[in-house]
Coordinates of C-alpha atoms in Angstrom, one line a residue:
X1 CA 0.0 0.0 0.0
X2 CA 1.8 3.4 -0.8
X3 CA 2.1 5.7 1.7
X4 CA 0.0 8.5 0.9
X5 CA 1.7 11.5 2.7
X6 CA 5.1 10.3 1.0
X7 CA 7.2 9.7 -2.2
X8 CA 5.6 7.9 -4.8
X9 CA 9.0 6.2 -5.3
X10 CA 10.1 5.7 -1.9
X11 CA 7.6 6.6 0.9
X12 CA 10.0 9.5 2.1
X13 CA 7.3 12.0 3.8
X14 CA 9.8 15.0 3.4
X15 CA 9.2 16.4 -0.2
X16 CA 9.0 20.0 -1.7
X17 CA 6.5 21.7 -4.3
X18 CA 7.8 22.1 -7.5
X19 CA 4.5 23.5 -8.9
X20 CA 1.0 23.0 -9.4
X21 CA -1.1 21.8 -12.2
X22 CA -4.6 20.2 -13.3
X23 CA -6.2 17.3 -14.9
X24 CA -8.6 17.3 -18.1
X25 CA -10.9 16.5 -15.2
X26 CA -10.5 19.9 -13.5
X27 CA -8.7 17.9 -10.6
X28 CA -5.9 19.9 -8.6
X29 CA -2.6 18.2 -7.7
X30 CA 1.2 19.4 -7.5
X31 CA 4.6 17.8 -8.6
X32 CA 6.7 17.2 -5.3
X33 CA 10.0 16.5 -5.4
X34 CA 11.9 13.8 -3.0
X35 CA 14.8 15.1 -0.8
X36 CA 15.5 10.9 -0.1
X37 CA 15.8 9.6 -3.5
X38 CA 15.3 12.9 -5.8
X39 CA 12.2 11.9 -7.3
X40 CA 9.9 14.1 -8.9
X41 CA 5.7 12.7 -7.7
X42 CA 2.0 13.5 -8.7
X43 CA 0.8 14.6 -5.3
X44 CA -1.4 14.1 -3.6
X45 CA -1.6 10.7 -5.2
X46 CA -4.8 10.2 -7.2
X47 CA -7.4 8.4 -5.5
X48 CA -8.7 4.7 -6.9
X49 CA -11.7 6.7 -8.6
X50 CA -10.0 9.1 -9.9
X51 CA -7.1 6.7 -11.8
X52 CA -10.5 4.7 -12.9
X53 CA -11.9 7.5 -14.7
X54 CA -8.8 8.1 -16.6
X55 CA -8.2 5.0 -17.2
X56 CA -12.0 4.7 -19.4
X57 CA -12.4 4.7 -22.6
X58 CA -11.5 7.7 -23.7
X59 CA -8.5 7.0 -23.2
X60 CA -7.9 3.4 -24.1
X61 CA -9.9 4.7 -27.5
X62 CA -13.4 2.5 -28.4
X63 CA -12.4 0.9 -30.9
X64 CA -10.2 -1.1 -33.1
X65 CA -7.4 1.5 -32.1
X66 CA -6.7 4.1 -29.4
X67 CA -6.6 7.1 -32.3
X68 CA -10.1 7.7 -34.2
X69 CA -7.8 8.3 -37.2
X70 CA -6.0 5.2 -39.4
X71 CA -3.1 7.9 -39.8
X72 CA -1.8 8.3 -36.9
X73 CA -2.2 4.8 -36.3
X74 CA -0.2 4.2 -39.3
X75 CA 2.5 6.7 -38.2
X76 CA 3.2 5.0 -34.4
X77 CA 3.1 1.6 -36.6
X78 CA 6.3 3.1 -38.5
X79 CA 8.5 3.3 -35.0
X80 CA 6.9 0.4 -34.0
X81 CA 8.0 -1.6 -36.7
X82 CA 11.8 0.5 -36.7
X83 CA 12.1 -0.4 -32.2
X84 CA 11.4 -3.8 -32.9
X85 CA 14.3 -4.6 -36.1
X86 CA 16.9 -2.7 -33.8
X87 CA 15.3 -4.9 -31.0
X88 CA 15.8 -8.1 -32.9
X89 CA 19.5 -7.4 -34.0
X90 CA 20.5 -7.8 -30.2
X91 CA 18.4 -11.2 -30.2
X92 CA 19.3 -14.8 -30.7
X93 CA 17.0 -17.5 -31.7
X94 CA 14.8 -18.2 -29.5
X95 CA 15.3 -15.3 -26.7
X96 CA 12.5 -14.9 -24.4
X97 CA 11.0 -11.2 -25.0
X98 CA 8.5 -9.4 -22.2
X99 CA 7.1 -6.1 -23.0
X100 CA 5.9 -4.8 -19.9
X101 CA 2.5 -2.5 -20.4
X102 CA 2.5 -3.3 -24.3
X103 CA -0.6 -1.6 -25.2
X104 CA -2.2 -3.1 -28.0
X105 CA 0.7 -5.2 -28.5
X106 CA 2.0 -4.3 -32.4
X107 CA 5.4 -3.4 -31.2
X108 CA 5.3 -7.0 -30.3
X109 CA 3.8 -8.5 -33.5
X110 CA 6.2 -6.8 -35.3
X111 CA 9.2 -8.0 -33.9
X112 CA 7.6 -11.5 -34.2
X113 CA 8.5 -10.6 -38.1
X114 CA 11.9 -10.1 -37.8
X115 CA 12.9 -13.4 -35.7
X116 CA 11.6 -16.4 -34.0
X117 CA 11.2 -15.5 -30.6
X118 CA 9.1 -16.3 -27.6
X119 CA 7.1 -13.4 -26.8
X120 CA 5.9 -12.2 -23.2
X121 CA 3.6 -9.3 -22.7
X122 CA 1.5 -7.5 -19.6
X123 CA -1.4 -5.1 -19.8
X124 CA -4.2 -4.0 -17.7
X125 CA -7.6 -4.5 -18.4
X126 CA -9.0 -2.4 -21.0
X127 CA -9.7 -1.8 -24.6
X128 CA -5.6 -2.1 -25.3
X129 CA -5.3 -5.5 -23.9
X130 CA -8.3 -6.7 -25.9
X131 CA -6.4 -5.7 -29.0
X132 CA -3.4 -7.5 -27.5
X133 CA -5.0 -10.3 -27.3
X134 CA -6.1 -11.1 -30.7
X135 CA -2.3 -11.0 -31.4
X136 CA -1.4 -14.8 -31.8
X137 CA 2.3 -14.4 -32.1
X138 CA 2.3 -13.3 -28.2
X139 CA 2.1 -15.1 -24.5
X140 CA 0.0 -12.0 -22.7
X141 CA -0.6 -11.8 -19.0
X142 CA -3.8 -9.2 -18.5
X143 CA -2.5 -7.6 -15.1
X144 CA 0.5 -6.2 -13.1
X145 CA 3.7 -7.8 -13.3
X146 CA 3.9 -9.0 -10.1
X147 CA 0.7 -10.7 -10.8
X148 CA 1.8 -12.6 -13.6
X149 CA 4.5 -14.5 -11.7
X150 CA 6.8 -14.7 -14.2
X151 CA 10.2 -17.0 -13.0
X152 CA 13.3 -15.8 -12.3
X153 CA 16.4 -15.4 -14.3
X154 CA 14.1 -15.5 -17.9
X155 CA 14.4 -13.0 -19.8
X156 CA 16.6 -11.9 -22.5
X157 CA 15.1 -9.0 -22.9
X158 CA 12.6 -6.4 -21.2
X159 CA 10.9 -3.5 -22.1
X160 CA 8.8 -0.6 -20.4
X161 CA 7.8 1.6 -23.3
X162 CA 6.5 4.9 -21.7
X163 CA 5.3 2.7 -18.6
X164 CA 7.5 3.5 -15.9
X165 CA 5.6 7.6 -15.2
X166 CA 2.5 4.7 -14.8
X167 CA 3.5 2.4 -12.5
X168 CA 1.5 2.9 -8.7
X169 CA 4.6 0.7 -7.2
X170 CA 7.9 1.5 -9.1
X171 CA 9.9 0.0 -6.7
X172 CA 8.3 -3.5 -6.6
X173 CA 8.3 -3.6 -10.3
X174 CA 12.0 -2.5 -10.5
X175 CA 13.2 -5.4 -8.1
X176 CA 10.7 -7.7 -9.6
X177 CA 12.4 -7.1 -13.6
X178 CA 15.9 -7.6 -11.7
X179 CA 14.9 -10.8 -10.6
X180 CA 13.4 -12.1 -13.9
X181 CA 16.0 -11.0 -16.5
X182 CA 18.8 -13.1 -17.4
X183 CA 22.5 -12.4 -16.6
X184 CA 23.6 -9.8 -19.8
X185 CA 19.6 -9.3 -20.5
X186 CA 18.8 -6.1 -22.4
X187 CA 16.3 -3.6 -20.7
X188 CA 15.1 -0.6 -22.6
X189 CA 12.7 2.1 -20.7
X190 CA 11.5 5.1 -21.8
X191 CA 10.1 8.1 -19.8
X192 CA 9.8 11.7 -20.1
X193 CA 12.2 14.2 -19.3
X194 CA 11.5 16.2 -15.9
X195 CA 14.7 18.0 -16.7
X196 CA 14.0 18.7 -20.3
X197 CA 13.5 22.5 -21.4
X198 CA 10.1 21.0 -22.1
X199 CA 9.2 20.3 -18.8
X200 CA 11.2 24.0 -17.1
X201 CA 9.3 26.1 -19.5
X202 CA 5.9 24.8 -19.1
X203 CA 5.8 23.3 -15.6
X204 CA 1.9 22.1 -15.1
X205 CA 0.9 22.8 -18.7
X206 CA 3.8 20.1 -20.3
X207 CA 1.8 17.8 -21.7
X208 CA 4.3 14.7 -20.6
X209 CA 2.8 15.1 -17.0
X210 CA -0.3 13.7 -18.3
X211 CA -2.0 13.9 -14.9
X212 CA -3.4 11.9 -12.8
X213 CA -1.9 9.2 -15.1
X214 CA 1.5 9.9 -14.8
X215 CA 2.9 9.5 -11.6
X216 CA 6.7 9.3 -11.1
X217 CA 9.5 10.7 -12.6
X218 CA 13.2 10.7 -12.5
X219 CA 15.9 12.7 -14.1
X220 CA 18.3 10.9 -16.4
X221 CA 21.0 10.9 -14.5
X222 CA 19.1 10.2 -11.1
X223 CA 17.5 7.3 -12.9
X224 CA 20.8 6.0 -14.1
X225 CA 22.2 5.9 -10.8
X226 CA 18.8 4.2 -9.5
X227 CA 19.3 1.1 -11.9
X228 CA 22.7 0.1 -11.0
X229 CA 21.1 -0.5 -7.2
X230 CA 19.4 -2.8 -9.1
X231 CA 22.1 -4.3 -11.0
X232 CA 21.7 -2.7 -14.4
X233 CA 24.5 -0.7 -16.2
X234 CA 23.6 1.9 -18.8
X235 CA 24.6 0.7 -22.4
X236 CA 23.1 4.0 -24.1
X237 CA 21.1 6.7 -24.0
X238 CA 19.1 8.8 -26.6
X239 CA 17.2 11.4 -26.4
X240 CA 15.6 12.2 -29.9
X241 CA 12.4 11.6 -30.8
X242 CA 10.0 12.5 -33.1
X243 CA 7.4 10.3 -32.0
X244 CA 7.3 11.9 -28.9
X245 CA 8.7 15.5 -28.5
X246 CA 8.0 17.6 -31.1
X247 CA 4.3 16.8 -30.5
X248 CA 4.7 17.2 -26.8
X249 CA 6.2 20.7 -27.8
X250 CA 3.2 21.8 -29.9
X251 CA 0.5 20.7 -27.2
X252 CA 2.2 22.5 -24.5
X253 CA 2.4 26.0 -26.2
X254 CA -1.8 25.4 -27.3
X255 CA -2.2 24.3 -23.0
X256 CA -0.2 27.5 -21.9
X257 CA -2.7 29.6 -24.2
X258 CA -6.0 27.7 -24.1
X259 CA -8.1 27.3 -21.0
X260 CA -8.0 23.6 -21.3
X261 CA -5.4 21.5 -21.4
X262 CA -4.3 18.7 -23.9
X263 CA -7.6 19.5 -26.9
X264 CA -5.6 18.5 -29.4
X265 CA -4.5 15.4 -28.3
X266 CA -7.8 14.6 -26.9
X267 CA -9.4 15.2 -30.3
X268 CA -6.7 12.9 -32.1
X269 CA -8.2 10.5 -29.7
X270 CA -12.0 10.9 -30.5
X271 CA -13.2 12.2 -26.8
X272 CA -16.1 14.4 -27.8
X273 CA -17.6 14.5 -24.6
X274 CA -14.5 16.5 -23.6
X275 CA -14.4 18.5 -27.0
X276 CA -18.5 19.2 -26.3
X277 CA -17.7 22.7 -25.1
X278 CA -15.0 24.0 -27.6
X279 CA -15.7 26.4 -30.7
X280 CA -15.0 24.1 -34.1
X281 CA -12.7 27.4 -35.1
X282 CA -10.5 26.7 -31.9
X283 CA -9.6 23.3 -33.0
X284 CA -9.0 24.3 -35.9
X285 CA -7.0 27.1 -35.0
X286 CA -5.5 24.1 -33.1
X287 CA -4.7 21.6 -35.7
X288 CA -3.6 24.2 -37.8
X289 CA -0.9 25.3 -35.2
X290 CA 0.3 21.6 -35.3
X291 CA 0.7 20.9 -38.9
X292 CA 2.6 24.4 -39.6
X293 CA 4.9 24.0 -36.1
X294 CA 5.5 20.3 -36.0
X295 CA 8.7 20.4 -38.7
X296 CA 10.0 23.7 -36.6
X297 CA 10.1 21.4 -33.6
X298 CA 11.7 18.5 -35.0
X299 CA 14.3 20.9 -36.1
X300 CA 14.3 22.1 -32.2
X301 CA 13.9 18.8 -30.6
X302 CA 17.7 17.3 -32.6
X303 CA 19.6 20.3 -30.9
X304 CA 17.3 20.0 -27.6
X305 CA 18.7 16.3 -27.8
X306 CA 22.2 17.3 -28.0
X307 CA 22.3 18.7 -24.8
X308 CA 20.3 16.0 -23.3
X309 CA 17.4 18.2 -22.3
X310 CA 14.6 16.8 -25.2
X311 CA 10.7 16.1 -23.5
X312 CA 11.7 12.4 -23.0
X313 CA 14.8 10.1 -22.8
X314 CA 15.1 6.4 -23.6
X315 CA 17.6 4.1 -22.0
X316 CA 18.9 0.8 -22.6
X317 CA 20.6 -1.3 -19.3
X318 CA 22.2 -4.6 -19.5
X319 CA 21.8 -6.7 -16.4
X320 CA 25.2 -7.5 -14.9
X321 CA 24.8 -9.6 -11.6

């Protein structure tokens, strides 16, 4: 049970204010950060109702996919497909795979294309896990990790693909992927960035702190340090992305001048009960901001990256004892 006066990460009850910020639900929290282990926490920590609500369809999506539109679907598909080949170069025959939190499992299903593998996933109960599961190529465990029992010393490889900020136990499942992955397994997580310019220059309205949803957060450094505790030592970092930060960029500038947050992304997502009280010229306004600023921030994002400061990082461990 986590203490709820203390660190999300590790139950530490002496914690600052960084700053304050609100959900698409009007909900009021403020990220706190850890003088014990330096993590940065959603606080106070949302209630059982309140992750359930977020958790509905809206944001799972209703149906075949989480996006109403086939092209953005089609876009995440494309570094889908380009994680799982680098994925699979690092793989021998027959290595035992777990994506932890795989959504609706493609990132899987394509690297079943580029190798024989056996294939391990986890996901919570929702739309995602539905579409998981009509994915023959994988072994999937609908739950928590530490439900699904998996034995120890496994793994060849784990991932946690944006999962980590999730997680309502991050310690437990940090101790718990130790003890499953092989000697020399591969790990690769991906989070975003509290230390990113991203994150400085927007505080509540970055989109990345997706509240109540995301939780925890590290930064890289911190997080590096944290791992070898656990017996993982860093084999690279990167902090690029244009899946991820350019976008993140874009819906950050429309929160800090909008009086909702995150309408864009919400509409790429179908939630019209959210939508039911903004103008059609606002979105569109919106939507037009994107397409015109999104090569700018790409452009932004690759020197953003070069200092290490980009709106998320992705790391890849190898365990060593």
């Amino acid at each position: 049970m986590h203490n709820t006066k203390g660190c999300r990460f590790c139950a530490c009850e002496k914690h600052e204010k960084c700053f304050e910020l609100s959900d698409i639900f009007g909900d009021k929290y403020s990220i706190q950060h850890c003088s014990n282990c330096s993590a940065y926490f959603l606080y106070p920590p949302p209630t059982k109702e309140q992750l359930a609500k977020a958790y509905d369809e809206s944001y799972y999506g209703k149906g075949d996919e989480k996006f109403s539109s086939s092209f953005f679907e089609d876009v995440l598909d494309v570094f889908r497909k380009k994680r799982a080949k680098k994925t699979a170069k690092s793989l021998k025959t027959g290595a035992k795979v777990l994506d932890v939190g795989c959504g609706n499992g493609k990132y899987l299903h394509f690297l079943s294309k580029y190798g024989n593998f056996q294939l391990f996933a986890t996901e919570l109960l929702g739309n995602s896990a539905k579409r998981a599961a009509k994915i023959p190529d994988i072994n999937l465990h609908i739950g928590t990790i530490e439900s699904a029992n998996f034995p120890e010393n496994y793994f060849d490889a784990i991932s946690l693909f944006h999962v980590f900020e999730h997680l309502e136990e991050p310690q437990k499942t940090l101790k718990i992927i130790s003890k499953i992955a092989k000697k020399n397994a591969r790990v690769q997580l991906s989070f975003p960035n509290i230390d990113s310019y991203q994150a400085k220059r927007f505080k509540g309205d970055w989109l990345h702190l997706d509240p109540p949803r995301h939780l925890l957060y590290f930064k890289p450094n911190d997080f590096i340090s944290l791992m070898k505790e656990y017996g993982f030592e860093l084999e690279k970092t990167s902090y690029f992305s244009i899946e991820q930060n350019p976008f993140g960029m874009v819906q950050s500038i429309l929160n800090r001048l909008s009086s909702k947050r995150d309408m864009l992304f919400e509409s790429m997502k179908g939630n019209k009960n959210y939508l039911s009280d903004v103008k059609a010229s606002q979105l569109f306004f919106h939507k037009c901001f994107f397409y015109c600023s999104f090569p700018l921030f790409v452009i932004s994002d690759f020197f953003a990256s070069m200092l290490k400061k980009s709106a998320t990082v992705k790391f890849i461990f190898i365990k060593k004892n």
